[in-house]
Short mmCIF file of C-alpha atoms and ligand atoms in Angstrom, two decimals:
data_model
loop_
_atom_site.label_atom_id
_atom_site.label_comp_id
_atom_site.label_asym_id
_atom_site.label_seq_id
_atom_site.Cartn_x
_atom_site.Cartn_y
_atom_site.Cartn_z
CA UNK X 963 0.00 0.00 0.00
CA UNK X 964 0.75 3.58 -0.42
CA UNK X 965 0.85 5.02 3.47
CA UNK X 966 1.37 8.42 4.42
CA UNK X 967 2.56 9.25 7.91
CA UNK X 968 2.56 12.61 9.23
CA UNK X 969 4.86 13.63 11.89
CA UNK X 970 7.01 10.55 10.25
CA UNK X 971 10.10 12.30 11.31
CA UNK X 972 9.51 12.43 14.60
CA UNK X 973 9.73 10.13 17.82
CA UNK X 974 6.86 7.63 17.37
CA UNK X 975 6.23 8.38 13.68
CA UNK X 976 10.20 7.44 12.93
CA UNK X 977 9.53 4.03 14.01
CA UNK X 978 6.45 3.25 12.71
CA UNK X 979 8.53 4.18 8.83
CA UNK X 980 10.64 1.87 10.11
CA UNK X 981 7.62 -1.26 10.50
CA UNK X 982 5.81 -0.29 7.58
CA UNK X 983 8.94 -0.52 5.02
CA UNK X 984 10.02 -3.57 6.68
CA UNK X 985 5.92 -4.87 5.68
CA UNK X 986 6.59 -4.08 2.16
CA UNK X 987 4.71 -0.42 1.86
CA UNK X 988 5.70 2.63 -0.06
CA UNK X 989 6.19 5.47 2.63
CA UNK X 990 5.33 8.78 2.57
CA UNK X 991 6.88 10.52 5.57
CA UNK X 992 5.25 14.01 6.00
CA UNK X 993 6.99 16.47 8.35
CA UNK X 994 7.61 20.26 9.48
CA UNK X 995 10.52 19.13 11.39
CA UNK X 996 9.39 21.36 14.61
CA UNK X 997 10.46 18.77 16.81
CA UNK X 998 11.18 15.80 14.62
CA UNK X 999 14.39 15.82 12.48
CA UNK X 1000 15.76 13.58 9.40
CA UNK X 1001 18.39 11.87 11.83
CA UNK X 1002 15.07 9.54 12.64
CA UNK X 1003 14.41 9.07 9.31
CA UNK X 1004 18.21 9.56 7.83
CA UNK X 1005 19.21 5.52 7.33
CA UNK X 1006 15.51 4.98 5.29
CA UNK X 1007 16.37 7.72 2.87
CA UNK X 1008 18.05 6.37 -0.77
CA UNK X 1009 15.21 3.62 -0.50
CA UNK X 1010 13.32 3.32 -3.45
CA UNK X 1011 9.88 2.89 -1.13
CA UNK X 1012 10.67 5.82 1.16
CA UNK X 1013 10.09 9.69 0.10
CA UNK X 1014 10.66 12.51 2.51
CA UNK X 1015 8.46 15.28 2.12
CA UNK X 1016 8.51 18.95 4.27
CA UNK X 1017 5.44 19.68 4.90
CA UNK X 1018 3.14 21.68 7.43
CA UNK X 1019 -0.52 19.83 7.99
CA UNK X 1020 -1.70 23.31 8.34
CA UNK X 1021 -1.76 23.38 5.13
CA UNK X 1022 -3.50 21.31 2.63
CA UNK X 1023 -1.84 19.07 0.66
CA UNK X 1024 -3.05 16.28 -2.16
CA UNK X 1025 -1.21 12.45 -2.31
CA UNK X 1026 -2.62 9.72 -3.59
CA UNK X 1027 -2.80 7.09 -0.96
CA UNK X 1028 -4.09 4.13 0.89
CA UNK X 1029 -3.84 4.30 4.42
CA UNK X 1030 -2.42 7.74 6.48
CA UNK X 1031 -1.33 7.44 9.93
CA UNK X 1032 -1.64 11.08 11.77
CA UNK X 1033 1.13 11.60 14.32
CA UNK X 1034 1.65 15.08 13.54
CA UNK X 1035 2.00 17.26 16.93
CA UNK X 1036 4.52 17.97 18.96
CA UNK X 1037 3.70 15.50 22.14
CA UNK X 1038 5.87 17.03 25.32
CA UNK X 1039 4.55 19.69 27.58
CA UNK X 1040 7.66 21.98 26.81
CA UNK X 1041 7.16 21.91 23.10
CA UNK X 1042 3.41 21.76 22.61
CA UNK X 1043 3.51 24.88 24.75
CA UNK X 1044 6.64 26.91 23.25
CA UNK X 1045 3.42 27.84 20.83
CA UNK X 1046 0.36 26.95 22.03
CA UNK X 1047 -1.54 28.47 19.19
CA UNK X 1048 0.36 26.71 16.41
CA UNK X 1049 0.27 23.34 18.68
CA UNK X 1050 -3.73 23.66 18.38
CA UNK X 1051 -4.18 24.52 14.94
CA UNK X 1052 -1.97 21.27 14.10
CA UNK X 1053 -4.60 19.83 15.86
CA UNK X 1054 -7.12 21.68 14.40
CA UNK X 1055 -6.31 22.68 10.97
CA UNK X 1056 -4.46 19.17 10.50
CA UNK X 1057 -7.67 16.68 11.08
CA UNK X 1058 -9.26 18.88 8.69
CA UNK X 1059 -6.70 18.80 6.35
CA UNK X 1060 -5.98 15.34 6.68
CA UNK X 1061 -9.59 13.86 6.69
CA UNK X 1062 -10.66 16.34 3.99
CA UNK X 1063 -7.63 14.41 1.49
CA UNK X 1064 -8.77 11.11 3.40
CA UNK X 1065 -12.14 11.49 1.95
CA UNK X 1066 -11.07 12.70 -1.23
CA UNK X 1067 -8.36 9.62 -2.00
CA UNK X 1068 -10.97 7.07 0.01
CA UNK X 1069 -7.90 6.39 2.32
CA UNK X 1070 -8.27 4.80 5.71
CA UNK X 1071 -7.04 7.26 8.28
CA UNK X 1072 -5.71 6.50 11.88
CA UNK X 1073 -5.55 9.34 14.59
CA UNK X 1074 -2.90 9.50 16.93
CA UNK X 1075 -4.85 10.45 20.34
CA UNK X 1076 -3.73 10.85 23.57
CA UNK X 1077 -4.58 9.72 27.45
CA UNK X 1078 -4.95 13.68 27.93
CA UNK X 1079 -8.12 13.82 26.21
CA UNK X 1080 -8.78 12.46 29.94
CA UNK X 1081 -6.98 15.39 31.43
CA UNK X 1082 -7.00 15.28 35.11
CA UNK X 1083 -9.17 11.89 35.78
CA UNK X 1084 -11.48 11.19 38.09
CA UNK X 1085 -11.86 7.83 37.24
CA UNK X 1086 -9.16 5.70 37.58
CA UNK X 1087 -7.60 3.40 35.56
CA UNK X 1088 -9.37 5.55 32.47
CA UNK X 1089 -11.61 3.09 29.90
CA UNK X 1090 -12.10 4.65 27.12
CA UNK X 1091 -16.27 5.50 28.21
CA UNK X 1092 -14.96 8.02 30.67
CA UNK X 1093 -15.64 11.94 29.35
CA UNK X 1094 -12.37 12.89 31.38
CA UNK X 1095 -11.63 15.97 33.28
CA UNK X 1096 -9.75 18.59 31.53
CA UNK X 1097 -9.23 22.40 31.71
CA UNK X 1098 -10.37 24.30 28.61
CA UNK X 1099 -8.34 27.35 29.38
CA UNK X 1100 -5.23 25.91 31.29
CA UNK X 1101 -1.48 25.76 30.47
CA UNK X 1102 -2.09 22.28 28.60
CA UNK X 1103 -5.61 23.08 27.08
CA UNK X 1104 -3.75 23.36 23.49
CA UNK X 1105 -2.56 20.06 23.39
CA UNK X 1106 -5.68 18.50 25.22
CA UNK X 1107 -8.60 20.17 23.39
CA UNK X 1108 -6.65 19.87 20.25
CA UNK X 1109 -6.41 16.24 20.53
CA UNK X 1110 -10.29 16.54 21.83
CA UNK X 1111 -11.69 18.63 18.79
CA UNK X 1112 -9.99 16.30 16.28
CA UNK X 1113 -10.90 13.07 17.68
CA UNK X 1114 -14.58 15.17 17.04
CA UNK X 1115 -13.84 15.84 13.68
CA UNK X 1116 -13.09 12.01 13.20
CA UNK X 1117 -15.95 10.93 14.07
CA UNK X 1118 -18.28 13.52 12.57
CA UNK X 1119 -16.37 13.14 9.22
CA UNK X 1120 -16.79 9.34 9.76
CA UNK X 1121 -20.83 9.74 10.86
CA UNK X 1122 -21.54 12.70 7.99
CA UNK X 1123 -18.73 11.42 5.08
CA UNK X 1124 -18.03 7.95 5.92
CA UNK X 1125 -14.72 7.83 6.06
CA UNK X 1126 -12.92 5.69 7.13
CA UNK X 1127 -11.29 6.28 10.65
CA UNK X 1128 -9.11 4.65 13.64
CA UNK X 1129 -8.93 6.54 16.70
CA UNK X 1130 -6.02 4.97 19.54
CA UNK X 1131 -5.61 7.01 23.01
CA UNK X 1132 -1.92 6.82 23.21
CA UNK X 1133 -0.82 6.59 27.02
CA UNK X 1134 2.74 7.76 27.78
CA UNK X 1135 5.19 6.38 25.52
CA UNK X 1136 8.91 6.25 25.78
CA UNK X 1137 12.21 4.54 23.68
CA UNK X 1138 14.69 5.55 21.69
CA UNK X 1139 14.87 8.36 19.25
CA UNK X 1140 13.51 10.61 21.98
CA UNK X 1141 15.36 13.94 21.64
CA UNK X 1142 17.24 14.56 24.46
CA UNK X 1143 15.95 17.63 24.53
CA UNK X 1144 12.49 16.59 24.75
CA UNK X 1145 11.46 17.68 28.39
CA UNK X 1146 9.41 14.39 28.94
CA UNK X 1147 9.90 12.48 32.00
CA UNK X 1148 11.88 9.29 30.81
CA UNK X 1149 14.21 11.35 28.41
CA UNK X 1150 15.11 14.30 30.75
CA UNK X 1151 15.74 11.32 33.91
CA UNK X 1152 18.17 9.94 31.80
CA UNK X 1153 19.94 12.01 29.95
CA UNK X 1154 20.34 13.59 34.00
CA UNK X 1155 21.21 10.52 35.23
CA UNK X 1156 23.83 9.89 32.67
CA UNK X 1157 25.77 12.78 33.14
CA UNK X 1158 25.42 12.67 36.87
CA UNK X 1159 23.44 15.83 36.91
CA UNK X 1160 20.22 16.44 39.54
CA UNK X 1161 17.18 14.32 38.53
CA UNK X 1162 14.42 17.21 38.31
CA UNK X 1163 10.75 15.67 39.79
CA UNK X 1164 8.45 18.02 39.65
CA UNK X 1165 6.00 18.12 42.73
CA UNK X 1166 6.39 16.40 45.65
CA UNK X 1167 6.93 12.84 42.87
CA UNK X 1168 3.15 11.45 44.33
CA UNK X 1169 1.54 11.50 40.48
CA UNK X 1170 2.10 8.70 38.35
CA UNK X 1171 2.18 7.37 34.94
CA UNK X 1172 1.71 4.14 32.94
CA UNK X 1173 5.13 3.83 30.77
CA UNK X 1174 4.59 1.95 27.50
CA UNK X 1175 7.62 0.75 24.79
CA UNK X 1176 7.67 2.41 21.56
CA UNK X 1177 7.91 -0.81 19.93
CA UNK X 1178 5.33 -2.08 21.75
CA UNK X 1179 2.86 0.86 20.95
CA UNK X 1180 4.08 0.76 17.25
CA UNK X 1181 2.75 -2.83 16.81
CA UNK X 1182 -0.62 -1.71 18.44
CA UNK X 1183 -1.19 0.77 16.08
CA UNK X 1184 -0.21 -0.70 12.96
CA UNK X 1185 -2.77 -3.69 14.59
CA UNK X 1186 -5.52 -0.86 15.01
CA UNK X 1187 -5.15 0.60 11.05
CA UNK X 1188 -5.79 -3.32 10.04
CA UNK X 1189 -9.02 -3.99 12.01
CA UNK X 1190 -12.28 -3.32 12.07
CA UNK X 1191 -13.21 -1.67 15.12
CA UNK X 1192 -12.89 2.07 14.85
CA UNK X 1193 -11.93 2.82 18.25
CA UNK X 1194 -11.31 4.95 20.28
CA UNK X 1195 -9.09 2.42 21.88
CA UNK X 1196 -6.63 3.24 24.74
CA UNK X 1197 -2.91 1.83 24.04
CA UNK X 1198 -0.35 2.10 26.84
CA UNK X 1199 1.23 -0.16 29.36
CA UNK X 1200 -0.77 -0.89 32.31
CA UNK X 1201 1.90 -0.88 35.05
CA UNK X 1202 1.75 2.29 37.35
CA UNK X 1203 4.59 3.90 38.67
CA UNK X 1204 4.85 7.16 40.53
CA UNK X 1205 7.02 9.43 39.20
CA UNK X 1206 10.09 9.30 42.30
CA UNK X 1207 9.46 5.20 41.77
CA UNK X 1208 10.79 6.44 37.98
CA UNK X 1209 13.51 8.14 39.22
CA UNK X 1210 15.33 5.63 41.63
CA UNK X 1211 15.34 3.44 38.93
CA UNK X 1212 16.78 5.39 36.44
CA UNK X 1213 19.43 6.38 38.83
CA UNK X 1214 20.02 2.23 39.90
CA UNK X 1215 20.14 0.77 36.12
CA UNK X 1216 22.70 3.95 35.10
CA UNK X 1217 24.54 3.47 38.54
CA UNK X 1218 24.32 6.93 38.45
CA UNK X 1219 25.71 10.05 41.30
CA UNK X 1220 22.53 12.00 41.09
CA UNK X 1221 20.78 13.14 43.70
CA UNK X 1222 17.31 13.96 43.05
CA UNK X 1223 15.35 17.28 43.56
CA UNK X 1224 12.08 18.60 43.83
CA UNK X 1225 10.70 21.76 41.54
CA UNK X 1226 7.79 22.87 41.03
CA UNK X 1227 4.81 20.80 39.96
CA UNK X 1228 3.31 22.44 36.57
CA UNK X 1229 -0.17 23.75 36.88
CA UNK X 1230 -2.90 21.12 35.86
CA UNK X 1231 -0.38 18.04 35.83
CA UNK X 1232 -2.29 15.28 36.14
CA UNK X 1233 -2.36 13.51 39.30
CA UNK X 1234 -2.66 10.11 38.20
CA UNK X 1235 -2.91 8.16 34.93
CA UNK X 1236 -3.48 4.07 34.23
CA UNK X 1237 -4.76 2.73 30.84
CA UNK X 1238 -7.78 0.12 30.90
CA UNK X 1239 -7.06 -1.82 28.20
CA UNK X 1240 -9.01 -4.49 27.75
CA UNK X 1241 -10.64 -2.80 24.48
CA UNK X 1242 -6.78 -3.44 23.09
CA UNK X 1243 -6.85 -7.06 24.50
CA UNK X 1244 -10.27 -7.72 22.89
CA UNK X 1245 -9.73 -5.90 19.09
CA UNK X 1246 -6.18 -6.06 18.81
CA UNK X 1247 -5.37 -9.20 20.13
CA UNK X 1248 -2.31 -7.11 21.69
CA UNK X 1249 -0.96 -6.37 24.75
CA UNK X 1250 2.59 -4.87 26.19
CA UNK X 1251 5.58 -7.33 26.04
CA UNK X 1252 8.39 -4.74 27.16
CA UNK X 1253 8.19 -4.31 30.99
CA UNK X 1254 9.40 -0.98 32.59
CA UNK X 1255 12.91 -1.84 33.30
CA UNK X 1256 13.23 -3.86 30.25
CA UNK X 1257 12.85 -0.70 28.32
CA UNK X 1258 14.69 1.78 30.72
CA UNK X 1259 17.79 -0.68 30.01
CA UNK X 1260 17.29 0.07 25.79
CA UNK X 1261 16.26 3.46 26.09
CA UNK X 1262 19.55 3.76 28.41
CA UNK X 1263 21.98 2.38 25.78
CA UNK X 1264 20.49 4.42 22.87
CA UNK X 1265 21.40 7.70 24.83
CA UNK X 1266 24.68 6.54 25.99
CA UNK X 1267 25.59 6.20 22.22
CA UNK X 1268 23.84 10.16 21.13
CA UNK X 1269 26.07 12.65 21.51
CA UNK X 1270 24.36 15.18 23.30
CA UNK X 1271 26.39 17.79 21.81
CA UNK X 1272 25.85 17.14 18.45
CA UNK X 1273 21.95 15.97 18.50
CA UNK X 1274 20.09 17.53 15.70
CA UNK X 1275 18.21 20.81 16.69
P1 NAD I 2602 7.34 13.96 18.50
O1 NAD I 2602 7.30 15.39 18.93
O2 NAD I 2602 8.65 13.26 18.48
O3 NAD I 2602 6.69 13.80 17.05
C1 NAD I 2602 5.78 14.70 16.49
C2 NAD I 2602 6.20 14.95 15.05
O4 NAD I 2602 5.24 15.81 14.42
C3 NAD I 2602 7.55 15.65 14.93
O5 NAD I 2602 8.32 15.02 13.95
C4 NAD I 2602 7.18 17.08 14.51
O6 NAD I 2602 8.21 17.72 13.80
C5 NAD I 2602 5.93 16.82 13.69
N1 NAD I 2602 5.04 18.00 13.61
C6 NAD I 2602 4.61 18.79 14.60
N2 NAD I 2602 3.78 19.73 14.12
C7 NAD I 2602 3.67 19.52 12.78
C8 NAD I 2602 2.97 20.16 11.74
N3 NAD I 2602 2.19 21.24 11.97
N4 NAD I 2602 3.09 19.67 10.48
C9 NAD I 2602 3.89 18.60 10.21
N5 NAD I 2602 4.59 17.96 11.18
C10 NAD I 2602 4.48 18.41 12.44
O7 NAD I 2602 6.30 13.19 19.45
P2 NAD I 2602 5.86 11.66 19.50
O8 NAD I 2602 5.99 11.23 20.90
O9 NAD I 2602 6.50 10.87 18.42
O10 NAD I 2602 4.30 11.80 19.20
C11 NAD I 2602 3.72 11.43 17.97
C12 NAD I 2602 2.20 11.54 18.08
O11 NAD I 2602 1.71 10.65 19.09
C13 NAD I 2602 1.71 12.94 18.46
O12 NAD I 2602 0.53 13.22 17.73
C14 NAD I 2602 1.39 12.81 19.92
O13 NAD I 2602 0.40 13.72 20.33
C15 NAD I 2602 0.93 11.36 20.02
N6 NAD I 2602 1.12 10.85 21.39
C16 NAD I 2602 2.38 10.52 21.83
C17 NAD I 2602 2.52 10.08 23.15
C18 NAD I 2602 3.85 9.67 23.70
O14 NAD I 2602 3.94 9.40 24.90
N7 NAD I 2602 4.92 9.58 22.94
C19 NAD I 2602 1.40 9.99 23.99
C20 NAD I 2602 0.17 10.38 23.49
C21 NAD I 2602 0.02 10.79 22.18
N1 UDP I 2603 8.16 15.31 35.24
C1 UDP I 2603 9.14 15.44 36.23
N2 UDP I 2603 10.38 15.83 35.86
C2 UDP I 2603 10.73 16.10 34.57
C3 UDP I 2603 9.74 15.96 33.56
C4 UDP I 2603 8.47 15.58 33.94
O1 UDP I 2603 8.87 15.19 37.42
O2 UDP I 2603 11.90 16.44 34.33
C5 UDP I 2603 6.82 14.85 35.64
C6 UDP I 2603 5.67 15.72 35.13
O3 UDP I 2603 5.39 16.77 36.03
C7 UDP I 2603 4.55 14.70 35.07
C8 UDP I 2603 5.25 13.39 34.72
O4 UDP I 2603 6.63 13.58 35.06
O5 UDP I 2603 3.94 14.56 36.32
C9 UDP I 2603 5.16 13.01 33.24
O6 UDP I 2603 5.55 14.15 32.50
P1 UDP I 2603 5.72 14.14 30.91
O7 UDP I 2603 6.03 15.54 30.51
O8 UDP I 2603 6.66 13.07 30.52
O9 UDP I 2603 4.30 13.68 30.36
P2 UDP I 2603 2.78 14.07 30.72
O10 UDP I 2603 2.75 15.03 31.88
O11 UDP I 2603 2.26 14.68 29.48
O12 UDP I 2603 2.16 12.77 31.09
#
């Protein structure tokens, strides 16, 4: 098939290239390059089933294709907020964009959504059923309602147009290929850790997260674009750590110096967050195989190898 991925370039979207050449496809890899960057996508380019394109989903564009996988958004806190009106009209502007060419090529179309569609939750772990809790004029409300309004325009464009749509709830995600720069909680930990700087936990470390593979959630999405069921569908790992667990074991599997400090806990940070998914069990037939440490230890080699100096951007 002929597949386009937006936000290709980036984190997630780098790997998932990666699967779908491997399966046989022709690749279209869209990206702005905001906070993605052709080192991800650097040893695909030269093959004959992989083009590179530059490209802003803000902004139409027309390709003739079969399947498109929308990943396009810058995913930390740091960088979705550097411009929180640009992060929202990706949201926006680049549903409407990409649905409007799904519906003109008849191409199956997969959104990349996110566990903070259910913001600050009340209900705990979150199935997919639960409305969620989220601030429509907070620090985060670009990224959240974003991801909220387009997961909308998926299904209205599937109800009114019939197109064809995949919604998964991506639940925090982590691997390598993060930029060290990245400000997300895994990356920054170790890149600390490594060079025996403080390990920053913001708060008092109490929240906690679900940490999922990227190879892991790559397989669970290409599973979701081949199914039936239309989703949404939450995919993440459903071990819960809090966030100071995180930290002493980053510091143990790098043997690390650091000591650990506290800063101050971002407004409207979620307090805690735990995928149900037993919708992914029952549709996918998938569930996580990488366990927490498992994937600190790879995530741990690949940025003992990165120069931090010289990583792109
Ligand atoms: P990432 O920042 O590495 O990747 C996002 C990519 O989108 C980058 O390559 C960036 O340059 C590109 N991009 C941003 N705005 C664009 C625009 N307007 N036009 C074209 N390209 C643009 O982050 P990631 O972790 O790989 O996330 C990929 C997708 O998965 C995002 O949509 C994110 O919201 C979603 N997601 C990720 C996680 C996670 O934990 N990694 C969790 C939930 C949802
Ligand atoms: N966090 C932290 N130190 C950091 C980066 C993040 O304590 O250097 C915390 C952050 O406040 C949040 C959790 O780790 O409670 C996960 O943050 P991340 O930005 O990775 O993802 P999200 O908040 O979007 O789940």
């Amino acid at each position: 098939m002929r597949i386009l991925v937006t936000g290709g370039a980036g984190f997630l979207g780098s790997h998932l290239c990666d699967r779908l050449i491997e399966q046989g496809h022709d690749v279209i890899c869209l990206d702005n390059f905001f906070t993605g960057s052709k080192k991800n996508v650097e040893h695909l380019i030269g093959k004959h089933s992989f083009e590179l394109v530059r490209h802003d989903i803000t902004q139409p564009i027309l390709l003739e294709v079969d399947r498109i996988y929308n990943l396009a958004c810058p995913a930390s806190p740091v960088h979705y907020q550097y411009n929180p009106v640009k992060t929202i009209k990706t949201s926006l502007l680049g549903a409407v964009n990409m649905l409007g060419l799904a519906k003109r090529v008849r191409a199956r179309i997969l959104q990349a959504s996110t566990s903070e569609i259910y913001g600050d939750p009340t209900v705990h772990p979150q199935i997919e059923e639960y409305w969620g809790n989220v601030n429509p004029i907070g620090i985060r409300s670009c990224y959240d309602e974003g991801k909220r309004v387009a997961e909308t325009l998926f299904m209205d464009y599937h109800r009114q147009n019939k197109v064809d749509i995949r919604i998964v709830r991506i639940f925090n995600t982590y691997g390598p290929r993060m930029h060290p720069n990245d400000g997300r909680v895994v990356s920054n930990f170790i890149v600390q850790a490594l060079q025996n700087k403080d390990i920053t936990v913001y708060g008092d470390g109490s929240q906690t997260r679900s940490f999922c593979f990227a190879s892991d959630l790559v397989e669970a999405i290409l599973r979701m674009m081949e199914q039936s069921e239309i989703g949404p569908i939450n995919i993440g790992n459903s071990g819960e750590f809090t966030i100071l667990e995180l930290a002493e074991k980053v510091i143990k599997l790098t043997s690390s110096k650091s000591k650990i400090v506290k800063e101050p806990l971002p407004s409207d940070d979620p307090k805690q967050r735990k995928p149900d998914i037993s919708k992914a069990k029952k549709f996918l037939n998938w569930e996580p195989k990488v366990n927490l440490e498992e994937g600190l230890v790879q995530t741990i080699e690949y940025f003992k190898k990165i120069s931090y100096a010289t990583a792109p951007k």
